[in-house]
PDB file of C-alpha atoms in Angstrom:
ATOM      1  CA  THR A   1       0.000   0.000   0.000  1.00 87.00           C
ATOM      2  CA  ILE A   2       1.045   3.665  -0.302  1.00 92.00           C
ATOM      3  CA  ALA A   3       0.793   6.912   1.631  1.00 95.00           C
ATOM      4  CA  TYR A   4       1.251  10.440   0.287  1.00 95.00           C
ATOM      5  CA  GLY A   5       2.800  13.377   2.121  1.00 94.00           C
ATOM      6  CA  ALA A   6       5.040  16.379   1.452  1.00 93.00           C
ATOM      7  CA  GLY A   7       5.276  15.551  -2.240  1.00 94.00           C
ATOM      8  CA  LYS A   8       6.447  12.007  -1.580  1.00 96.00           C
ATOM      9  CA  LEU A   9       4.991   8.517  -1.811  1.00 96.00           C
ATOM     10  CA  TYR A  10       5.745   6.009   0.939  1.00 97.00           C
ATOM     11  CA  LEU A  11       5.546   2.477  -0.428  1.00 96.00           C
ATOM     12  CA  SER A  12       4.900  -0.267   2.145  1.00 95.00           C
ATOM     13  CA  CYS A  13       6.427  -3.617   1.134  1.00 92.00           C
ATOM     14  CA  PRO A  14       5.670  -6.193   3.865  1.00 91.00           C
ATOM     15  CA  ASP A  15       7.040  -9.043   1.750  1.00 88.00           C
ATOM     16  CA  THR A  16      10.543  -7.503   1.765  1.00 93.00           C
ATOM     17  CA  GLY A  17      10.232  -5.741   5.128  1.00 94.00           C
ATOM     18  CA  LYS A  18      11.003  -2.324   3.635  1.00 97.00           C
ATOM     19  CA  ILE A  19       9.347   1.060   3.205  1.00 97.00           C
ATOM     20  CA  HIS A  20      10.549   2.991   0.167  1.00 98.00           C
ATOM     21  CA  VAL A  21      10.289   6.764  -0.346  1.00 98.00           C
ATOM     22  CA  ILE A  22       9.569   7.997  -3.877  1.00 97.00           C
ATOM     23  CA  ASN A  23       9.201  11.481  -5.378  1.00 97.00           C
ATOM     24  CA  ALA A  24       5.485  11.568  -6.157  1.00 93.00           C
ATOM     25  CA  ARG A  25       5.844  13.847  -9.178  1.00 92.00           C
ATOM     26  CA  THR A  26       8.952  12.444 -10.887  1.00 95.00           C
ATOM     27  CA  GLY A  27       9.039   8.844  -9.658  1.00 95.00           C
ATOM     28  CA  GLU A  28      12.637   9.335  -8.523  1.00 97.00           C
ATOM     29  CA  TYR A  29      13.781   6.995  -5.745  1.00 97.00           C
ATOM     30  CA  ILE A  30      14.729   8.975  -2.611  1.00 98.00           C
ATOM     31  CA  THR A  31      15.505   6.577   0.238  1.00 98.00           C
ATOM     32  CA  LYS A  32      14.118   3.809   2.463  1.00 98.00           C
ATOM     33  CA  LEU A  33      13.089   4.094   6.099  1.00 98.00           C
ATOM     34  CA  ASP A  34      15.028   2.645   9.032  1.00 98.00           C
ATOM     35  CA  MET A  35      13.184  -0.534  10.084  1.00 97.00           C
ATOM     36  CA  THR A  36      15.170  -1.167  13.284  1.00 97.00           C
ATOM     37  CA  GLY A  37      12.934  -2.731  15.940  1.00 96.00           C
ATOM     38  CA  VAL A  38       9.869  -3.206  13.743  1.00 97.00           C
ATOM     39  CA  GLU A  39       8.929  -6.696  14.904  1.00 95.00           C
ATOM     40  CA  GLY A  40       5.990  -8.795  16.008  1.00 90.00           C
ATOM     41  CA  GLY A  41       2.484  -9.485  14.851  1.00 92.00           C
ATOM     42  CA  ALA A  42       1.198 -11.955  12.291  1.00 92.00           C
ATOM     43  CA  ALA A  43       2.752  -9.454   9.856  1.00 93.00           C
ATOM     44  CA  LYS A  44       5.223  -6.833  11.101  1.00 95.00           C
ATOM     45  CA  PHE A  45       3.453  -4.138   9.107  1.00 95.00           C
ATOM     46  CA  CYS A  46       1.065  -3.801   6.201  1.00 93.00           C
ATOM     47  CA  ASP A  47      -0.900  -0.575   5.743  1.00 94.00           C
ATOM     48  CA  ILE A  48       0.838   2.814   5.928  1.00 96.00           C
ATOM     49  CA  LYS A  49      -0.254   6.397   6.668  1.00 97.00           C
ATOM     50  CA  TYR A  50       1.261   9.894   6.587  1.00 97.00           C
ATOM     51  CA  VAL A  51      -0.108  12.222   9.260  1.00 97.00           C
ATOM     52  CA  GLY A  52       1.261  15.467  10.669  1.00 94.00           C
ATOM     53  CA  GLY A  53       4.624  14.987   8.983  1.00 96.00           C
ATOM     54  CA  LYS A  54       5.049  11.484  10.396  1.00 97.00           C
ATOM     55  CA  VAL A  55       4.913   8.076   8.721  1.00 98.00           C
ATOM     56  CA  VAL A  56       2.895   5.418  10.561  1.00 98.00           C
ATOM     57  CA  VAL A  57       2.428   1.666  10.031  1.00 98.00           C
ATOM     58  CA  SER A  58       0.504  -1.043  11.862  1.00 97.00           C
ATOM     59  CA  SER A  59       1.116  -4.749  12.344  1.00 96.00           C
ATOM     60  CA  ILE A  60      -1.568  -7.370  11.785  1.00 95.00           C
ATOM     61  CA  ALA A  61      -2.865  -9.344  14.757  1.00 95.00           C
ATOM     62  CA  ASN A  62      -4.702 -12.641  14.458  1.00 95.00           C
ATOM     63  CA  THR A  63      -5.470 -15.688  16.586  1.00 93.00           C
ATOM     64  CA  SER A  64      -2.028 -17.177  15.899  1.00 94.00           C
ATOM     65  CA  VAL A  65       0.012 -14.065  16.777  1.00 94.00           C
ATOM     66  CA  ASN A  66      -2.067 -11.682  18.870  1.00 94.00           C
ATOM     67  CA  GLU A  67       0.262  -8.680  18.799  1.00 95.00           C
ATOM     68  CA  LEU A  68      -1.023  -5.343  17.532  1.00 97.00           C
ATOM     69  CA  LYS A  69       1.748  -2.773  17.206  1.00 97.00           C
ATOM     70  CA  VAL A  70       1.885   0.671  15.644  1.00 98.00           C
ATOM     71  CA  TYR A  71       5.156   2.370  14.703  1.00 98.00           C
ATOM     72  CA  ALA A  72       5.845   6.000  13.773  1.00 98.00           C
ATOM     73  CA  TRP A  73       8.763   7.814  12.127  1.00 98.00           C
ATOM     74  CA  ASP A  74       9.271  11.523  12.898  1.00 97.00           C
ATOM     75  CA  ASN A  75      10.989  12.022   9.537  1.00 97.00           C
ATOM     76  CA  ASP A  76      12.602  10.025   6.747  1.00 97.00           C
ATOM     77  CA  ALA A  77      15.930   9.765   8.592  1.00 97.00           C
ATOM     78  CA  ALA A  78      14.501   8.877  12.022  1.00 98.00           C
ATOM     79  CA  ALA A  79      14.391   5.518  13.749  1.00 98.00           C
ATOM     80  CA  PRO A  80      10.869   4.137  14.310  1.00 98.00           C
ATOM     81  CA  LYS A  81       9.074   4.480  17.627  1.00 98.00           C
ATOM     82  CA  CYS A  82       6.500   1.972  18.873  1.00 98.00           C
ATOM     83  CA  ILE A  83       3.484   4.076  19.875  1.00 98.00           C
ATOM     84  CA  LEU A  84       1.064   1.194  20.497  1.00 98.00           C
ATOM     85  CA  ASN A  85       1.800  -2.302  21.789  1.00 97.00           C
ATOM     86  CA  THR A  86      -1.334  -4.219  22.653  1.00 97.00           C
ATOM     87  CA  THR A  87      -3.517  -7.184  21.687  1.00 95.00           C
ATOM     88  CA  MET A  88      -6.828  -7.505  19.889  1.00 94.00           C
ATOM     89  CA  PRO A  89     -10.001  -6.909  21.892  1.00 93.00           C
ATOM     90  CA  THR A  90     -11.564 -10.055  23.346  1.00 93.00           C
ATOM     91  CA  GLY A  91     -13.755 -11.818  20.814  1.00 93.00           C
ATOM     92  CA  TYR A  92     -11.814 -10.696  17.717  1.00 94.00           C
ATOM     93  CA  ASP A  93      -9.802 -12.910  15.380  1.00 94.00           C
ATOM     94  CA  ARG A  94      -8.129 -10.422  13.002  1.00 95.00           C
ATOM     95  CA  VAL A  95      -7.235  -6.730  13.245  1.00 96.00           C
ATOM     96  CA  GLY A  96      -4.717  -4.627  11.330  1.00 95.00           C
ATOM     97  CA  ASP A  97      -4.905  -5.309   7.591  1.00 93.00           C
ATOM     98  CA  THR A  98      -5.661  -1.602   7.218  1.00 94.00           C
ATOM     99  CA  PHE A  99      -6.008   1.305   9.643  1.00 96.00           C
ATOM    100  CA  TYR A 100      -6.867   4.994   9.754  1.00 96.00           C
ATOM    101  CA  ILE A 101      -5.710   7.883  11.932  1.00 97.00           C
ATOM    102  CA  LYS A 102      -8.218  10.573  12.788  1.00 97.00           C
ATOM    103  CA  GLY A 103      -6.715  13.796  14.090  1.00 96.00           C
ATOM    104  CA  ASP A 104      -2.981  13.387  14.658  1.00 96.00           C
ATOM    105  CA  LEU A 105      -0.566  11.571  16.962  1.00 97.00           C
ATOM    106  CA  ASN A 106      -1.173  14.101  19.738  1.00 96.00           C
ATOM    107  CA  ASN A 107      -4.952  13.817  19.924  1.00 97.00           C
ATOM    108  CA  GLY A 108      -7.245  11.627  17.877  1.00 97.00           C
ATOM    109  CA  GLY A 109      -7.591   7.906  17.350  1.00 98.00           C
ATOM    110  CA  ILE A 110      -6.256   4.875  15.492  1.00 98.00           C
ATOM    111  CA  TYR A 111      -9.133   3.061  13.783  1.00 98.00           C
ATOM    112  CA  TYR A 112      -9.482  -0.477  12.437  1.00 97.00           C
ATOM    113  CA  ALA A 113     -12.343  -2.416  10.862  1.00 94.00           C
ATOM    114  CA  GLY A 114     -11.811  -5.387  13.155  1.00 93.00           C
ATOM    115  CA  HIS A 115     -13.165  -8.846  12.355  1.00 93.00           C
ATOM    116  CA  ASN A 116     -14.849 -10.575  15.270  1.00 90.00           C
ATOM    117  CA  ALA A 117     -15.282 -14.262  15.987  1.00 87.00           C
ATOM    118  CA  SER A 118     -18.942 -14.083  14.927  1.00 88.00           C
ATOM    119  CA  GLY A 119     -17.843 -13.301  11.368  1.00 89.00           C
ATOM    120  CA  TYR A 120     -18.723  -9.606  11.287  1.00 93.00           C
ATOM    121  CA  ASN A 121     -16.801  -6.344  11.344  1.00 94.00           C
ATOM    122  CA  SER A 122     -16.809  -3.581  13.947  1.00 95.00           C
ATOM    123  CA  ILE A 123     -15.119  -0.203  14.332  1.00 96.00           C
ATOM    124  CA  VAL A 124     -12.187  -0.670  16.701  1.00 97.00           C
ATOM    125  CA  CYS A 125     -10.636   2.577  17.956  1.00 97.00           C
ATOM    126  CA  TYR A 126      -7.580   3.166  20.149  1.00 98.00           C
ATOM    127  CA  PRO A 127      -7.929   6.772  21.403  1.00 98.00           C
ATOM    128  CA  ILE A 128      -4.935   9.143  21.432  1.00 98.00           C
ATOM    129  CA  VAL A 129      -4.852  11.751  24.221  1.00 98.00           C
ATOM    130  CA  ASN A 130      -1.918  14.117  24.755  1.00 97.00           C
ATOM    131  CA  GLY A 131       0.389  11.974  22.651  1.00 96.00           C
ATOM    132  CA  VAL A 132      -0.429   8.700  24.413  1.00 97.00           C
ATOM    133  CA  VAL A 133      -2.263   5.905  22.593  1.00 97.00           C
ATOM    134  CA  SER A 134      -4.623   3.934  24.814  1.00 98.00           C
ATOM    135  CA  THR A 135      -4.079   0.168  24.823  1.00 97.00           C
ATOM    136  CA  THR A 136      -7.817  -0.317  25.432  1.00 96.00           C
ATOM    137  CA  ALA A 137     -10.098  -0.086  22.412  1.00 97.00           C
ATOM    138  CA  THR A 138     -13.568   1.361  22.080  1.00 96.00           C
ATOM    139  CA  ILE A 139     -15.916  -0.725  19.918  1.00 96.00           C
ATOM    140  CA  THR A 140     -18.748   0.402  17.630  1.00 95.00           C
ATOM    141  CA  ALA A 141     -20.771  -2.274  15.854  1.00 94.00           C
ATOM    142  CA  ILE A 142     -21.322  -1.868  12.114  1.00 94.00           C
ATOM    143  CA  ALA A 143     -25.008  -2.234  11.202  1.00 92.00           C
ATOM    144  CA  ASN A 144     -25.747  -4.050  14.472  1.00 88.00           C
ATOM    145  CA  ASN A 145     -23.086  -6.710  13.813  1.00 85.00           C
ATOM    146  CA  GLU A 146     -24.711  -7.842  10.577  1.00 86.00           C
ATOM    147  CA  ILE A 147     -22.084  -6.977   7.927  1.00 90.00           C
ATOM    148  CA  ASN A 148     -18.986  -8.878   6.848  1.00 91.00           C
ATOM    149  CA  LEU A 149     -16.867  -6.447   4.809  1.00 91.00           C
ATOM    150  CA  GLY A 150     -14.676  -9.231   3.436  1.00 86.00           C
ATOM    151  CA  ASN A 151     -10.903  -9.387   3.136  1.00 83.00           C
ATOM    152  CA  ALA A 152      -8.696  -6.442   4.139  1.00 87.00           C
ATOM    153  CA  PRO A 153     -11.590  -4.276   5.402  1.00 92.00           C
ATOM    154  CA  ARG A 154     -10.884  -0.553   5.463  1.00 92.00           C
ATOM    155  CA  ILE A 155     -12.316   2.302   7.527  1.00 94.00           C
ATOM    156  CA  VAL A 156     -12.121   6.085   7.192  1.00 95.00           C
ATOM    157  CA  ALA A 157     -13.162   8.095  10.267  1.00 96.00           C
ATOM    158  CA  GLU A 158     -14.366  11.523   9.178  1.00 94.00           C
ATOM    159  CA  ASN A 159     -14.116  14.643  11.342  1.00 92.00           C
ATOM    160  CA  SER A 160     -17.916  14.872  11.137  1.00 93.00           C
ATOM    161  CA  GLY A 161     -18.174  11.701  13.234  1.00 95.00           C
ATOM    162  CA  LYS A 162     -19.291   9.604  10.269  1.00 96.00           C
ATOM    163  CA  TYR A 163     -17.362   6.661   8.848  1.00 97.00           C
ATOM    164  CA  TRP A 164     -16.641   5.133   5.474  1.00 95.00           C
ATOM    165  CA  VAL A 165     -16.067   1.372   5.282  1.00 95.00           C
ATOM    166  CA  ASP A 166     -15.017  -0.767   2.340  1.00 92.00           C
ATOM    167  CA  GLY A 167     -13.841  -4.310   1.669  1.00 88.00           C
ATOM    168  CA  SER A 168     -13.810  -7.174  -0.802  1.00 84.00           C
ATOM    169  CA  ARG A 169     -17.497  -7.999  -0.236  1.00 85.00           C
ATOM    170  CA  VAL A 170     -19.054  -4.541  -0.416  1.00 89.00           C
ATOM    171  CA  GLN A 171     -19.002  -1.250  -2.253  1.00 91.00           C
ATOM    172  CA  PRO A 172     -18.006   1.776  -0.125  1.00 94.00           C
ATOM    173  CA  MET A 173     -20.581   2.446   2.600  1.00 95.00           C
ATOM    174  CA  LEU A 174     -21.155   5.634   4.597  1.00 97.00           C
ATOM    175  CA  LEU A 175     -22.049   5.091   8.263  1.00 97.00           C
ATOM    176  CA  ASP A 176     -23.335   7.422  10.945  1.00 97.00           C
ATOM    177  CA  ALA A 177     -21.586   7.845  14.297  1.00 96.00           C
ATOM    178  CA  ASP A 178     -23.434   4.788  15.654  1.00 96.00           C
ATOM    179  CA  GLY A 179     -22.305   2.527  12.815  1.00 96.00           C
ATOM    180  CA  GLN A 180     -25.622   2.506  10.948  1.00 96.00           C
ATOM    181  CA  VAL A 181     -25.588   2.587   7.146  1.00 96.00           C
ATOM    182  CA  LEU A 182     -26.505   5.952   5.621  1.00 97.00           C
ATOM    183  CA  ALA A 183     -25.621   5.263   1.974  1.00 97.00           C
ATOM    184  CA  THR A 184     -23.873   2.749  -0.261  1.00 96.00           C
ATOM    185  CA  VAL A 185     -22.079   3.712  -3.472  1.00 96.00           C
ATOM    186  CA  PRO A 186     -23.827   1.745  -6.258  1.00 94.00           C
ATOM    187  CA  ALA A 187     -21.865  -0.834  -8.239  1.00 92.00           C
ATOM    188  CA  SER A 188     -22.690   1.062 -11.440  1.00 93.00           C
ATOM    189  CA  ALA A 189     -20.706   4.076 -10.173  1.00 95.00           C
ATOM    190  CA  ILE A 190     -17.566   1.961  -9.785  1.00 93.00           C
ATOM    191  CA  TYR A 191     -17.829  -0.568 -12.589  1.00 88.00           C
ATOM    192  CA  GLY A 192     -19.724   1.306 -15.314  1.00 86.00           C
ATOM    193  CA  ASN A 193     -20.658  -1.219 -17.988  1.00 79.00           C
ATOM    194  CA  GLU A 194     -18.230  -3.899 -16.778  1.00 75.00           C
ATOM    195  CA  THR A 195     -19.832  -7.273 -16.091  1.00 67.00           C
ATOM    196  CA  ALA A 196     -16.921  -9.270 -14.595  1.00 62.00           C
ATOM    197  CA  TYR A 197     -15.475  -7.560 -11.552  1.00 74.00           C
ATOM    198  CA  THR A 198     -14.436  -7.925  -7.919  1.00 75.00           C
ATOM    199  CA  ASP A 199     -14.594  -5.228  -5.242  1.00 80.00           C
ATOM    200  CA  GLY A 200     -11.376  -3.600  -4.023  1.00 83.00           C
ATOM    201  CA  ASN A 201     -10.852  -2.277  -0.499  1.00 87.00           C
ATOM    202  CA  ALA A 202      -9.773   1.359  -0.915  1.00 89.00           C
ATOM    203  CA  PHE A 203     -11.904   4.498  -1.116  1.00 92.00           C
ATOM    204  CA  LYS A 204     -11.301   8.260  -1.087  1.00 93.00           C
ATOM    205  CA  SER A 205     -13.751  11.150  -1.202  1.00 94.00           C
ATOM    206  CA  PHE A 206     -12.650  14.644  -2.189  1.00 94.00           C
ATOM    207  CA  THR A 207     -13.961  17.972  -3.477  1.00 94.00           C
ATOM    208  CA  PHE A 208     -12.662  19.703  -6.601  1.00 94.00           C
ATOM    209  CA  LYS A 209     -14.018  23.101  -7.654  1.00 92.00           C
ATOM    210  CA  GLY A 210     -17.103  22.624  -5.512  1.00 93.00           C
ATOM    211  CA  VAL A 211     -17.962  19.147  -6.810  1.00 95.00           C
ATOM    212  CA  THR A 212     -17.818  16.038  -4.597  1.00 96.00           C
ATOM    213  CA  TYR A 213     -16.078  13.030  -6.094  1.00 97.00           C
ATOM    214  CA  GLY A 214     -15.114   9.555  -4.969  1.00 96.00           C
ATOM    215  CA  MET A 215     -12.505   7.025  -6.060  1.00 95.00           C
ATOM    216  CA  ALA A 216     -12.544   3.295  -5.308  1.00 94.00           C
ATOM    217  CA  THR A 217     -10.307   0.395  -6.283  1.00 91.00           C
ATOM    218  CA  LYS A 218     -11.622  -2.619  -8.186  1.00 88.00           C
ATOM    219  CA  PHE A 219     -10.497  -5.700 -10.079  1.00 83.00           C
ATOM    220  CA  GLY A 220     -11.524  -7.485 -13.232  1.00 75.00           C
ATOM    221  CA  ALA A 221     -12.177 -11.210 -13.365  1.00 71.00           C
ATOM    222  CA  ASN A 222      -9.999 -13.427 -11.142  1.00 72.00           C
ATOM    223  CA  PHE A 223      -8.545 -10.444  -9.246  1.00 71.00           C
ATOM    224  CA  THR A 224      -6.618  -9.114 -12.271  1.00 76.00           C
ATOM    225  CA  ASN A 225      -6.483  -5.774 -14.119  1.00 77.00           C
ATOM    226  CA  GLY A 226      -6.812  -3.693 -10.977  1.00 84.00           C
ATOM    227  CA  SER A 227      -7.753  -0.033 -11.379  1.00 89.00           C
ATOM    228  CA  ALA A 228      -9.415   2.872  -9.592  1.00 91.00           C
ATOM    229  CA  ALA A 229     -12.803   4.257 -10.595  1.00 93.00           C
ATOM    230  CA  LEU A 230     -13.655   7.962 -10.431  1.00 96.00           C
ATOM    231  CA  PHE A 231     -17.292   8.897  -9.837  1.00 97.00           C
ATOM    232  CA  ASP A 232     -19.369  12.055  -9.372  1.00 98.00           C
ATOM    233  CA  ALA A 233     -21.374  12.242  -6.116  1.00 97.00           C
ATOM    234  CA  SER A 234     -23.041  15.614  -6.755  1.00 96.00           C
ATOM    235  CA  ASN A 235     -26.481  14.027  -6.337  1.00 96.00           C
ATOM    236  CA  GLY A 236     -25.537  12.064  -3.235  1.00 96.00           C
ATOM    237  CA  TRP A 237     -23.468   8.945  -2.689  1.00 97.00           C
ATOM    238  CA  ALA A 238     -26.334   6.536  -3.340  1.00 97.00           C
ATOM    239  CA  ASP A 239     -26.817   8.152  -6.772  1.00 97.00           C
ATOM    240  CA  ALA A 240     -23.148   8.547  -7.695  1.00 97.00           C
ATOM    241  CA  LEU A 241     -22.315   8.364 -11.404  1.00 97.00           C
ATOM    242  CA  TYR A 242     -19.352   6.619 -13.019  1.00 96.00           C
ATOM    243  CA  ILE A 243     -16.873   8.862 -14.865  1.00 96.00           C
ATOM    244  CA  ASN A 244     -13.863   6.722 -15.802  1.00 94.00           C
ATOM    245  CA  SER A 245     -11.286   4.206 -14.573  1.00 92.00           C
ATOM    246  CA  TYR A 246      -7.547   4.755 -14.167  1.00 91.00           C
ATOM    247  CA  PRO A 247      -5.701   3.179 -15.871  1.00 87.00           C
ATOM    248  CA  LEU A 248      -8.562   2.425 -18.234  1.00 77.00           C
ATOM    249  CA  LYS A 249      -7.254  -1.021 -19.227  1.00 75.00           C
ATOM    250  CA  GLY A 250      -6.162  -1.961 -15.709  1.00 72.00           C
ATOM    251  CA  LEU A 251      -2.758  -2.834 -14.309  1.00 77.00           C
ATOM    252  CA  GLY A 252      -2.291  -6.198 -16.004  1.00 75.00           C
ATOM    253  CA  THR A 253      -2.878  -9.882 -15.415  1.00 76.00           C
ATOM    254  CA  THR A 254      -1.086 -10.230 -12.080  1.00 72.00           C
ATOM    255  CA  ASN A 255      -3.462 -11.960  -9.670  1.00 69.00           C
ATOM    256  CA  LEU A 256      -3.832  -9.966  -6.428  1.00 67.00           C
ATOM    257  CA  THR A 257      -5.832 -11.998  -3.925  1.00 62.00           C
ATOM    258  CA  THR A 258      -4.810  -9.984  -0.841  1.00 63.00           C
ATOM    259  CA  TRP A 259      -6.887  -6.915  -1.791  1.00 64.00           C
ATOM    260  CA  SER A 260      -3.941  -4.796  -0.613  1.00 71.00           C
ATOM    261  CA  THR A 261      -4.957  -1.650  -2.469  1.00 80.00           C
ATOM    262  CA  SER A 262      -4.797   2.018  -1.555  1.00 82.00           C
ATOM    263  CA  ILE A 263      -5.667   5.391  -3.091  1.00 84.00           C
ATOM    264  CA  GLU A 264      -4.077   8.775  -2.487  1.00 84.00           C
ATOM    265  CA  VAL A 265      -5.533  12.001  -3.858  1.00 85.00           C
ATOM    266  CA  ALA A 266      -3.711  15.341  -4.120  1.00 81.00           C
ATOM    267  CA  VAL A 267      -6.123  18.114  -5.132  1.00 84.00           C
ATOM    268  CA  ASN A 268      -4.820  21.258  -6.830  1.00 76.00           C
ATOM    269  CA  GLY A 269      -7.559  23.831  -7.286  1.00 58.00           C
TER     270      GLY A 269
END
């Protein structure tokens, strides 16, 4: 997955244990981050974020290795700091494929779409107060514990108190502060006239020149030809309209069954 900040892309590569830094405009390779001490979890790290000038990653915890750790880098030359070292909440069997930071690392929260032992997803939040991340999570059920978002579920916690969730089994869904569904982006807004497709797990909303847009990742048949769809939500998310896909012909025939996708949007204007 990738994160964007200060004109750079941070590329998370769990398979090699490295995080690469790339110039977002030119594609020039800049450096790689110091990974000293990044250990533990079912996977040491997976998803990556850039917030307040800092790079942040999270481990994955599951029933085999119940270690949930979050690391932060103050800058590209800094050593990582472990800012959260805890375990999954009781009753959960997987947390950490993706995460979201609301606010910053001084005050806010680290959010996951945790998968519980009943087979459903919930909003799992570790609050941040005065620079300290709580090791005890707050839990908000999604649609009364009736939705399984699928593989690599993703959550976005908006400042309004609402949430976006996405995953391999659903199109992006907007939730209220209590986890109830307010709107679902229709499949037609993401896939257009395509008939063979699979849902991705990444979503971004943004405004450009007064118009609200969304982007979501998707795959063709057999998890190939991944791309990101752009859609117009001027008439509301439930009535969003497909615009185009980027790249139009997809990214090729490589089979990606992990749903490890991400989207970053930089708006100029």
